[in-house]
Amino acid sequence: MNRRQFAIFGAALCGLAISGVALAQQPQFFRIGTGGTAGTYYPIGGLIANAISNPPGSRPCEEGGSCGVPGLIATALSANGSVANVNAIAGGSLESGFSQSDVATWAHSGTGIWEGRDAVSNLRAIANLYPETIHLVASASSGIESVSDLAGKRVSLDEPGSGTLVDARIILGAYGLSEEQVEAHYLKPDQAAERMRDGAMDAFFFVGGFPAGAIAELASQHDIKLVSISGEEADSVVSEHGFFAVNKVPAGTYEGVDEEVTTLSVGAQWVTSAEQPEELIYEITKALWNDNTRKLLDAGHLKGRQITLETALDGVGIPLHLGAEKFYREAGVLNN
């Protein structure tokens, strides 16, 4: 091989090497459907997206860089909540999303609110995250002391497609009320809070981790009451629907709410499609539970501290994604 041929050959090898590096550095995008920006899903989704991402060219984890999945760029998208996220995953317009445990189970089995519709049989779980508290927020001037007092009042049940709307209907029913017996509105919690500040809303439901931004902001500007959901009616909800659990909001969580309030909760879960690659979901699950993510969750949001490996499978009523299952078996969380 003469000098010119050697130079051409070397340039070709160099080009192949550069092409290989470029190919290896191709980013992979992974969307996480959350909820409204005033709720808890959105900030938690942002924390998780940041934790599992490791864009091409990032510093290695051991050198203080990202400890996420190499080449992955995850984004948290504001959405309409549980039902909308499950529908988007089923339709292929989202790779993953957050859902209440009840909504995920009903969707997968074609029961409850999914009865009469095609079951989302390919819905799979990545992790249970934290308890979602059912907030019933009333204006202090409304005279609302219990769920029964909502009759005839202006009440926002959250927007269509949200898990909150589903749960609000269940709770109203347990207390012998229907949507027709209240002046029902269907607004995001920040919109409902704004109307309450203006005197145009008596109460609204919100399902999410406390403290919720929209409620905290409202409480700093307007006298509110956090209405208890307890007693025989609440007990009947827990008995009939295994996704619910008794939950308590500590005194002082919201300004002016100086006593502990007993209510209900459902689990917030991260779900995906069975069609997502096993190795990708394995790496994502692994990144979710590494030490770096632990620090981000603990520092980033009060609910982040409740997202633990020990509770990752609590209340999961749908099959795990095979990639997630592989990780949990390796981690000793799943033994059977």
mmCIF file of C-alpha atoms in Angstrom:
data_model
loop_
_atom_site.group_PDB
_atom_site.id
_atom_site.type_symbol
_atom_site.label_atom_id
_atom_site.label_comp_id
_atom_site.label_asym_id
_atom_site.label_seq_id
_atom_site.Cartn_x
_atom_site.Cartn_y
_atom_site.Cartn_z
ATOM 1 C CA MET A 1 0.000 0.000 0.000
ATOM 2 C CA ASN A 2 1.550 3.315 -1.054
ATOM 3 C CA ARG A 3 1.386 6.516 0.972
ATOM 4 C CA ARG A 4 -1.655 7.902 -0.884
ATOM 5 C CA GLN A 5 -3.606 4.640 -0.519
ATOM 6 C CA PHE A 6 -2.699 4.491 3.183
ATOM 7 C CA ALA A 7 -3.972 8.057 3.680
ATOM 8 C CA ILE A 8 -7.279 7.224 1.936
ATOM 9 C CA PHE A 9 -7.622 4.003 3.962
ATOM 10 C CA GLY A 10 -6.906 5.886 7.205
ATOM 11 C CA ALA A 11 -9.437 8.567 6.357
ATOM 12 C CA ALA A 12 -12.047 5.904 5.614
ATOM 13 C CA LEU A 13 -11.399 4.196 8.964
ATOM 14 C CA CYS A 14 -11.631 7.543 10.720
ATOM 15 C CA GLY A 15 -14.918 8.252 8.958
ATOM 16 C CA LEU A 16 -16.296 4.885 10.020
ATOM 17 C CA ALA A 17 -15.228 5.530 13.598
ATOM 18 C CA ILE A 18 -16.880 8.948 13.602
ATOM 19 C CA SER A 19 -20.047 7.456 12.101
ATOM 20 C CA GLY A 20 -20.045 4.776 14.777
ATOM 21 C CA VAL A 21 -19.722 7.351 17.532
ATOM 22 C CA ALA A 22 -22.501 9.419 15.982
ATOM 23 C CA LEU A 23 -24.716 6.338 15.787
ATOM 24 C CA ALA A 24 -23.966 5.453 19.390
ATOM 25 C CA GLN A 25 -24.795 9.010 20.444
ATOM 26 C CA GLN A 26 -28.216 9.098 18.756
ATOM 27 C CA PRO A 27 -30.625 10.322 21.439
ATOM 28 C CA GLN A 28 -33.678 8.322 22.410
ATOM 29 C CA PHE A 29 -36.707 10.267 23.545
ATOM 30 C CA PHE A 30 -39.078 9.093 26.279
ATOM 31 C CA ARG A 31 -42.164 11.063 27.263
ATOM 32 C CA ILE A 32 -43.891 10.963 30.651
ATOM 33 C CA GLY A 33 -47.507 12.164 30.666
ATOM 34 C CA THR A 34 -48.296 13.942 33.940
ATOM 35 C CA GLY A 35 -51.117 16.288 34.999
ATOM 36 C CA GLY A 36 -51.787 19.999 35.223
ATOM 37 C CA THR A 37 -48.880 22.260 36.129
ATOM 38 C CA ALA A 38 -50.525 23.219 39.446
ATOM 39 C CA GLY A 39 -50.738 19.621 40.668
ATOM 40 C CA THR A 40 -48.185 17.117 41.952
ATOM 41 C CA TYR A 41 -47.769 14.875 38.889
ATOM 42 C CA TYR A 42 -46.033 17.590 36.878
ATOM 43 C CA PRO A 43 -43.211 18.517 39.285
ATOM 44 C CA ILE A 44 -42.640 14.864 40.231
ATOM 45 C CA GLY A 45 -42.572 13.978 36.524
ATOM 46 C CA GLY A 46 -39.965 16.656 35.957
ATOM 47 C CA LEU A 47 -37.771 15.281 38.736
ATOM 48 C CA ILE A 48 -37.997 11.732 37.391
ATOM 49 C CA ALA A 49 -37.420 12.823 33.785
ATOM 50 C CA ASN A 50 -34.279 14.672 34.885
ATOM 51 C CA ALA A 51 -33.088 11.679 36.922
ATOM 52 C CA ILE A 52 -33.442 9.058 34.175
ATOM 53 C CA SER A 53 -32.060 11.248 31.376
ATOM 54 C CA ASN A 54 -28.457 11.096 30.217
ATOM 55 C CA PRO A 55 -28.255 13.003 26.909
ATOM 56 C CA PRO A 56 -25.494 12.224 24.416
ATOM 57 C CA GLY A 57 -22.284 13.989 25.399
ATOM 58 C CA SER A 58 -23.117 14.165 29.115
ATOM 59 C CA ARG A 59 -20.377 13.691 31.686
ATOM 60 C CA PRO A 60 -20.278 10.161 33.113
ATOM 61 C CA CYS A 61 -22.099 9.551 36.382
ATOM 62 C CA GLU A 62 -18.872 8.708 38.219
ATOM 63 C CA GLU A 63 -17.471 12.100 37.206
ATOM 64 C CA GLY A 64 -20.402 14.030 38.637
ATOM 65 C CA GLY A 65 -22.549 13.918 35.509
ATOM 66 C CA SER A 66 -25.964 12.451 34.843
ATOM 67 C CA CYS A 67 -26.646 8.974 36.232
ATOM 68 C CA GLY A 68 -29.567 8.271 33.922
ATOM 69 C CA VAL A 69 -29.885 5.939 30.943
ATOM 70 C CA PRO A 70 -27.110 6.646 28.396
ATOM 71 C CA GLY A 71 -28.499 8.488 25.361
ATOM 72 C CA LEU A 72 -31.969 8.934 26.896
ATOM 73 C CA ILE A 73 -33.755 12.288 26.893
ATOM 74 C CA ALA A 74 -36.904 12.046 29.017
ATOM 75 C CA THR A 75 -39.466 14.851 29.219
ATOM 76 C CA ALA A 76 -42.447 15.422 31.500
ATOM 77 C CA LEU A 77 -45.478 16.660 29.601
ATOM 78 C CA SER A 78 -48.405 18.480 31.173
ATOM 79 C CA ALA A 79 -51.574 16.499 30.436
ATOM 80 C CA ASN A 80 -55.129 15.953 31.682
ATOM 81 C CA GLY A 81 -54.173 13.245 34.171
ATOM 82 C CA SER A 82 -54.726 9.536 34.642
ATOM 83 C CA VAL A 83 -57.417 8.670 32.094
ATOM 84 C CA ALA A 84 -55.887 10.844 29.386
ATOM 85 C CA ASN A 85 -52.421 9.377 30.024
ATOM 86 C CA VAL A 86 -53.670 5.783 29.822
ATOM 87 C CA ASN A 87 -55.500 6.574 26.577
ATOM 88 C CA ALA A 88 -52.364 8.199 25.134
ATOM 89 C CA ILE A 89 -50.227 5.176 26.046
ATOM 90 C CA ALA A 90 -52.805 2.853 24.492
ATOM 91 C CA GLY A 91 -52.842 4.983 21.340
ATOM 92 C CA GLY A 92 -49.050 5.157 21.106
ATOM 93 C CA SER A 93 -48.750 8.932 21.519
ATOM 94 C CA LEU A 94 -46.984 8.587 24.899
ATOM 95 C CA GLU A 95 -44.247 6.184 25.971
ATOM 96 C CA SER A 96 -45.337 6.367 29.612
ATOM 97 C CA GLY A 97 -47.406 8.359 32.068
ATOM 98 C CA PHE A 98 -48.670 8.687 35.612
ATOM 99 C CA SER A 99 -51.982 7.178 36.635
ATOM 100 C CA GLN A 100 -53.965 6.627 39.757
ATOM 101 C CA SER A 101 -53.941 2.975 40.784
ATOM 102 C CA ASP A 102 -57.708 2.667 40.400
ATOM 103 C CA VAL A 103 -57.756 4.060 36.877
ATOM 104 C CA ALA A 104 -54.860 1.826 35.762
ATOM 105 C CA THR A 105 -56.537 -1.298 37.139
ATOM 106 C CA TRP A 106 -59.921 -0.492 35.613
ATOM 107 C CA ALA A 107 -58.307 0.263 32.235
ATOM 108 C CA HIS A 108 -56.287 -2.952 32.172
ATOM 109 C CA SER A 109 -59.222 -5.152 33.183
ATOM 110 C CA GLY A 110 -61.962 -3.348 31.273
ATOM 111 C CA THR A 111 -63.994 -2.875 34.471
ATOM 112 C CA GLY A 112 -65.229 0.088 36.488
ATOM 113 C CA ILE A 113 -65.119 3.220 34.357
ATOM 114 C CA TRP A 114 -63.710 1.139 31.489
ATOM 115 C CA GLU A 115 -66.672 -1.238 31.396
ATOM 116 C CA GLY A 116 -68.054 -1.442 27.871
ATOM 117 C CA ARG A 117 -64.799 -0.146 26.394
ATOM 118 C CA ASP A 118 -61.822 -2.031 25.019
ATOM 119 C CA ALA A 119 -59.540 -3.002 27.886
ATOM 120 C CA VAL A 120 -56.002 -1.598 27.706
ATOM 121 C CA SER A 121 -54.555 -5.083 28.067
ATOM 122 C CA ASN A 122 -50.997 -4.002 27.184
ATOM 123 C CA LEU A 123 -50.815 -1.510 30.081
ATOM 124 C CA ARG A 124 -47.850 -2.295 32.342
ATOM 125 C CA ALA A 125 -46.468 -0.855 35.584
ATOM 126 C CA ILE A 126 -42.991 0.572 36.153
ATOM 127 C CA ALA A 127 -43.476 1.592 39.794
ATOM 128 C CA ASN A 128 -45.871 2.714 42.472
ATOM 129 C CA LEU A 129 -44.740 6.189 43.484
ATOM 130 C CA TYR A 130 -46.597 7.804 46.406
ATOM 131 C CA PRO A 131 -50.081 8.143 47.962
ATOM 132 C CA GLU A 132 -52.361 10.631 46.224
ATOM 133 C CA THR A 133 -54.567 12.393 48.728
ATOM 134 C CA ILE A 134 -58.153 13.217 47.882
ATOM 135 C CA HIS A 135 -58.563 16.894 48.733
ATOM 136 C CA LEU A 136 -62.005 18.417 49.079
ATOM 137 C CA VAL A 137 -61.307 22.131 49.400
ATOM 138 C CA ALA A 138 -64.123 24.459 50.431
ATOM 139 C CA SER A 139 -64.250 28.197 50.889
ATOM 140 C CA ALA A 140 -64.458 28.949 54.609
ATOM 141 C CA SER A 141 -67.456 31.193 53.922
ATOM 142 C CA SER A 142 -69.413 28.460 52.092
ATOM 143 C CA GLY A 143 -70.681 26.721 55.222
ATOM 144 C CA ILE A 144 -69.521 23.344 53.876
ATOM 145 C CA GLU A 145 -68.529 21.069 56.755
ATOM 146 C CA SER A 146 -68.986 17.619 55.150
ATOM 147 C CA VAL A 147 -69.419 16.001 51.739
ATOM 148 C CA SER A 148 -73.186 15.962 52.322
ATOM 149 C CA ASP A 149 -73.152 19.772 52.448
ATOM 150 C CA LEU A 150 -72.137 19.942 48.770
ATOM 151 C CA ALA A 151 -75.782 19.584 47.708
ATOM 152 C CA GLY A 152 -76.774 22.669 45.739
ATOM 153 C CA LYS A 153 -73.260 24.155 45.939
ATOM 154 C CA ARG A 154 -70.929 25.198 43.118
ATOM 155 C CA VAL A 155 -68.425 22.337 43.003
ATOM 156 C CA SER A 156 -65.604 21.630 40.545
ATOM 157 C CA LEU A 157 -65.028 17.912 39.973
ATOM 158 C CA ASP A 158 -61.902 18.456 37.788
ATOM 159 C CA GLU A 159 -61.768 18.204 34.026
ATOM 160 C CA PRO A 160 -62.924 15.314 31.796
ATOM 161 C CA GLY A 161 -60.206 12.682 31.420
ATOM 162 C CA SER A 162 -58.866 13.155 34.934
ATOM 163 C CA GLY A 163 -58.782 10.532 37.653
ATOM 164 C CA THR A 164 -60.022 13.157 40.091
ATOM 165 C CA LEU A 165 -63.364 13.331 38.274
ATOM 166 C CA VAL A 166 -63.757 9.550 38.579
ATOM 167 C CA ASP A 167 -63.076 9.589 42.313
ATOM 168 C CA ALA A 168 -65.259 12.634 42.941
ATOM 169 C CA ARG A 169 -68.214 10.796 41.398
ATOM 170 C CA ILE A 170 -67.551 7.737 43.580
ATOM 171 C CA ILE A 171 -67.360 9.852 46.738
ATOM 172 C CA LEU A 172 -70.481 11.846 45.911
ATOM 173 C CA GLY A 173 -72.319 8.568 45.303
ATOM 174 C CA ALA A 174 -71.235 7.161 48.658
ATOM 175 C CA TYR A 175 -72.820 10.175 50.342
ATOM 176 C CA GLY A 176 -76.038 9.813 48.348
ATOM 177 C CA LEU A 177 -75.295 12.661 45.942
ATOM 178 C CA SER A 178 -75.088 12.832 42.170
ATOM 179 C CA GLU A 179 -73.633 15.429 39.813
ATOM 180 C CA GLU A 180 -77.175 16.666 39.207
ATOM 181 C CA GLN A 181 -77.569 17.487 42.907
ATOM 182 C CA VAL A 182 -74.598 19.854 42.907
ATOM 183 C CA GLU A 183 -73.847 22.692 40.536
ATOM 184 C CA ALA A 184 -71.052 20.764 38.839
ATOM 185 C CA HIS A 185 -68.122 22.424 37.094
ATOM 186 C CA TYR A 186 -65.246 20.681 35.319
ATOM 187 C CA LEU A 187 -62.100 22.739 35.823
ATOM 188 C CA LYS A 188 -58.408 22.210 36.516
ATOM 189 C CA PRO A 189 -57.591 22.828 40.195
ATOM 190 C CA ASP A 190 -55.798 26.135 39.514
ATOM 191 C CA GLN A 191 -58.835 27.406 37.576
ATOM 192 C CA ALA A 192 -61.199 26.262 40.339
ATOM 193 C CA ALA A 193 -58.977 27.946 42.950
ATOM 194 C CA GLU A 194 -59.012 31.184 40.966
ATOM 195 C CA ARG A 195 -62.809 31.146 40.873
ATOM 196 C CA MET A 196 -62.938 30.452 44.604
ATOM 197 C CA ARG A 197 -60.757 33.496 45.226
ATOM 198 C CA ASP A 198 -63.251 35.521 43.160
ATOM 199 C CA GLY A 199 -66.208 34.153 45.134
ATOM 200 C CA ALA A 200 -67.530 32.134 42.193
ATOM 201 C CA MET A 201 -66.763 28.600 43.495
ATOM 202 C CA ASP A 202 -67.771 26.961 46.766
ATOM 203 C CA ALA A 203 -65.639 23.811 46.653
ATOM 204 C CA PHE A 204 -63.443 21.663 44.437
ATOM 205 C CA PHE A 205 -61.962 18.184 44.414
ATOM 206 C CA PHE A 206 -58.304 17.530 43.746
ATOM 207 C CA VAL A 207 -56.417 14.233 43.891
ATOM 208 C CA GLY A 208 -52.684 14.574 44.361
ATOM 209 C CA GLY A 209 -49.837 14.599 46.805
ATOM 210 C CA PHE A 210 -49.802 17.262 49.466
ATOM 211 C CA PRO A 211 -48.873 20.034 49.603
ATOM 212 C CA ALA A 212 -50.468 20.813 46.220
ATOM 213 C CA GLY A 213 -49.269 24.092 44.721
ATOM 214 C CA ALA A 214 -52.681 25.389 43.657
ATOM 215 C CA ILE A 215 -54.162 24.766 47.113
ATOM 216 C CA ALA A 216 -51.162 26.192 48.979
ATOM 217 C CA GLU A 217 -51.326 29.379 46.899
ATOM 218 C CA LEU A 218 -55.089 29.648 47.410
ATOM 219 C CA ALA A 219 -54.774 29.152 51.189
ATOM 220 C CA SER A 220 -52.262 32.010 51.374
ATOM 221 C CA GLN A 221 -54.812 34.391 49.831
ATOM 222 C CA HIS A 222 -58.214 33.030 50.850
ATOM 223 C CA ASP A 223 -59.673 31.321 53.925
ATOM 224 C CA ILE A 224 -60.272 27.668 53.107
ATOM 225 C CA LYS A 225 -61.512 24.538 54.821
ATOM 226 C CA LEU A 226 -60.159 21.084 53.997
ATOM 227 C CA VAL A 227 -63.248 18.907 54.302
ATOM 228 C CA SER A 228 -62.893 15.499 55.939
ATOM 229 C CA ILE A 229 -63.914 12.417 53.927
ATOM 230 C CA SER A 230 -64.443 9.907 56.702
ATOM 231 C CA GLY A 231 -67.049 7.882 58.583
ATOM 232 C CA GLU A 232 -69.298 5.091 57.337
ATOM 233 C CA GLU A 233 -69.558 6.532 53.830
ATOM 234 C CA ALA A 234 -65.776 6.641 53.410
ATOM 235 C CA ASP A 235 -65.483 3.153 54.898
ATOM 236 C CA SER A 236 -67.912 1.883 52.249
ATOM 237 C CA VAL A 237 -65.749 3.420 49.495
ATOM 238 C CA VAL A 238 -62.657 1.603 50.842
ATOM 239 C CA SER A 239 -64.583 -1.679 51.157
ATOM 240 C CA GLU A 240 -66.040 -1.522 47.656
ATOM 241 C CA HIS A 241 -62.952 -0.212 45.881
ATOM 242 C CA GLY A 242 -59.702 -1.766 47.070
ATOM 243 C CA PHE A 243 -57.629 1.017 45.496
ATOM 244 C CA PHE A 244 -58.597 3.502 48.220
ATOM 245 C CA ALA A 245 -56.975 3.801 51.621
ATOM 246 C CA VAL A 246 -57.493 6.041 54.636
ATOM 247 C CA ASN A 247 -55.124 9.002 54.561
ATOM 248 C CA LYS A 248 -54.406 11.947 56.855
ATOM 249 C CA VAL A 249 -53.291 15.451 55.958
ATOM 250 C CA PRO A 250 -51.130 16.778 58.825
ATOM 251 C CA ALA A 251 -52.103 19.963 60.614
ATOM 252 C CA GLY A 252 -50.403 23.003 59.114
ATOM 253 C CA THR A 253 -49.945 21.478 55.653
ATOM 254 C CA TYR A 254 -51.978 24.393 54.289
ATOM 255 C CA GLU A 255 -52.183 27.872 55.798
ATOM 256 C CA GLY A 256 -55.207 28.176 58.077
ATOM 257 C CA VAL A 257 -55.819 24.425 58.246
ATOM 258 C CA ASP A 258 -54.634 23.933 61.800
ATOM 259 C CA GLU A 259 -56.006 20.446 62.515
ATOM 260 C CA GLU A 260 -55.232 17.040 61.024
ATOM 261 C CA VAL A 261 -57.806 16.101 58.371
ATOM 262 C CA THR A 262 -58.825 12.496 57.681
ATOM 263 C CA THR A 263 -59.529 11.686 54.048
ATOM 264 C CA LEU A 264 -58.830 8.975 51.437
ATOM 265 C CA SER A 265 -55.996 8.309 49.006
ATOM 266 C CA VAL A 266 -55.101 6.248 45.948
ATOM 267 C CA GLY A 267 -51.643 5.301 44.700
ATOM 268 C CA ALA A 268 -49.848 7.348 42.052
ATOM 269 C CA GLN A 269 -48.256 4.909 39.627
ATOM 270 C CA TRP A 270 -45.922 5.170 36.651
ATOM 271 C CA VAL A 271 -47.226 3.065 33.769
ATOM 272 C CA THR A 272 -46.151 2.228 30.249
ATOM 273 C CA SER A 273 -46.920 -0.152 27.395
ATOM 274 C CA ALA A 274 -45.856 -3.788 27.148
ATOM 275 C CA GLU A 275 -44.551 -2.849 23.699
ATOM 276 C CA GLN A 276 -41.758 -0.676 25.114
ATOM 277 C CA PRO A 277 -38.398 -2.533 24.823
ATOM 278 C CA GLU A 278 -37.565 -4.702 27.834
ATOM 279 C CA GLU A 279 -33.968 -3.474 28.090
ATOM 280 C CA LEU A 280 -35.035 0.187 27.935
ATOM 281 C CA ILE A 281 -37.577 -0.162 30.758
ATOM 282 C CA TYR A 282 -35.070 -2.208 32.760
ATOM 283 C CA GLU A 283 -32.490 0.595 32.477
ATOM 284 C CA ILE A 284 -35.122 3.248 33.267
ATOM 285 C CA THR A 285 -36.276 1.355 36.368
ATOM 286 C CA LYS A 286 -32.670 0.901 37.442
ATOM 287 C CA ALA A 287 -32.038 4.644 37.009
ATOM 288 C CA LEU A 288 -35.177 5.478 38.991
ATOM 289 C CA TRP A 289 -33.788 3.719 42.043
ATOM 290 C CA ASN A 290 -30.109 4.719 41.975
ATOM 291 C CA ASP A 291 -28.505 6.826 44.728
ATOM 292 C CA ASN A 292 -28.365 9.960 42.587
ATOM 293 C CA THR A 293 -32.118 9.815 41.912
ATOM 294 C CA ARG A 294 -32.702 9.364 45.651
ATOM 295 C CA LYS A 295 -30.977 12.695 46.296
ATOM 296 C CA LEU A 296 -32.975 14.450 43.567
ATOM 297 C CA LEU A 297 -36.301 13.122 44.860
ATOM 298 C CA ASP A 298 -35.524 13.954 48.488
ATOM 299 C CA ALA A 299 -34.493 17.520 47.689
ATOM 300 C CA GLY A 300 -36.959 18.258 44.914
ATOM 301 C CA HIS A 301 -40.440 17.797 46.421
ATOM 302 C CA LEU A 302 -42.026 16.733 49.705
ATOM 303 C CA LYS A 303 -43.744 13.818 47.932
ATOM 304 C CA GLY A 304 -40.396 12.782 46.467
ATOM 305 C CA ARG A 305 -39.368 11.518 49.890
ATOM 306 C CA GLN A 306 -42.254 9.044 49.836
ATOM 307 C CA ILE A 307 -41.095 7.465 46.563
ATOM 308 C CA THR A 308 -39.132 4.476 47.841
ATOM 309 C CA LEU A 309 -37.983 1.134 46.521
ATOM 310 C CA GLU A 310 -39.642 -0.531 49.520
ATOM 311 C CA THR A 311 -43.083 0.695 48.391
ATOM 312 C CA ALA A 312 -42.469 0.409 44.637
ATOM 313 C CA LEU A 313 -44.906 -2.485 44.247
ATOM 314 C CA ASP A 314 -47.562 -1.405 46.774
ATOM 315 C CA GLY A 315 -51.077 -1.419 45.341
ATOM 316 C CA VAL A 316 -49.933 -2.359 41.826
ATOM 317 C CA GLY A 317 -52.974 -4.060 40.298
ATOM 318 C CA ILE A 318 -51.656 -4.520 36.747
ATOM 319 C CA PRO A 319 -48.734 -6.616 35.469
ATOM 320 C CA LEU A 320 -45.244 -5.216 35.741
ATOM 321 C CA HIS A 321 -43.403 -4.458 32.525
ATOM 322 C CA LEU A 322 -40.912 -7.277 31.931
ATOM 323 C CA GLY A 323 -38.009 -4.816 32.177
ATOM 324 C CA ALA A 324 -39.216 -3.495 35.514
ATOM 325 C CA GLU A 325 -39.875 -7.029 36.748
ATOM 326 C CA LYS A 326 -36.312 -8.000 35.854
ATOM 327 C CA PHE A 327 -34.938 -5.124 37.937
ATOM 328 C CA TYR A 328 -37.128 -5.816 40.970
ATOM 329 C CA ARG A 329 -36.106 -9.472 40.970
ATOM 330 C CA GLU A 330 -32.436 -8.501 40.831
ATOM 331 C CA ALA A 331 -33.001 -5.976 43.643
ATOM 332 C CA GLY A 332 -34.685 -8.619 45.808
ATOM 333 C CA VAL A 333 -37.967 -6.678 45.956
ATOM 334 C CA LEU A 334 -39.851 -9.307 43.955
ATOM 335 C CA ASN A 335 -39.224 -12.881 45.029
ATOM 336 C CA ASN A 336 -41.990 -15.037 43.529
#
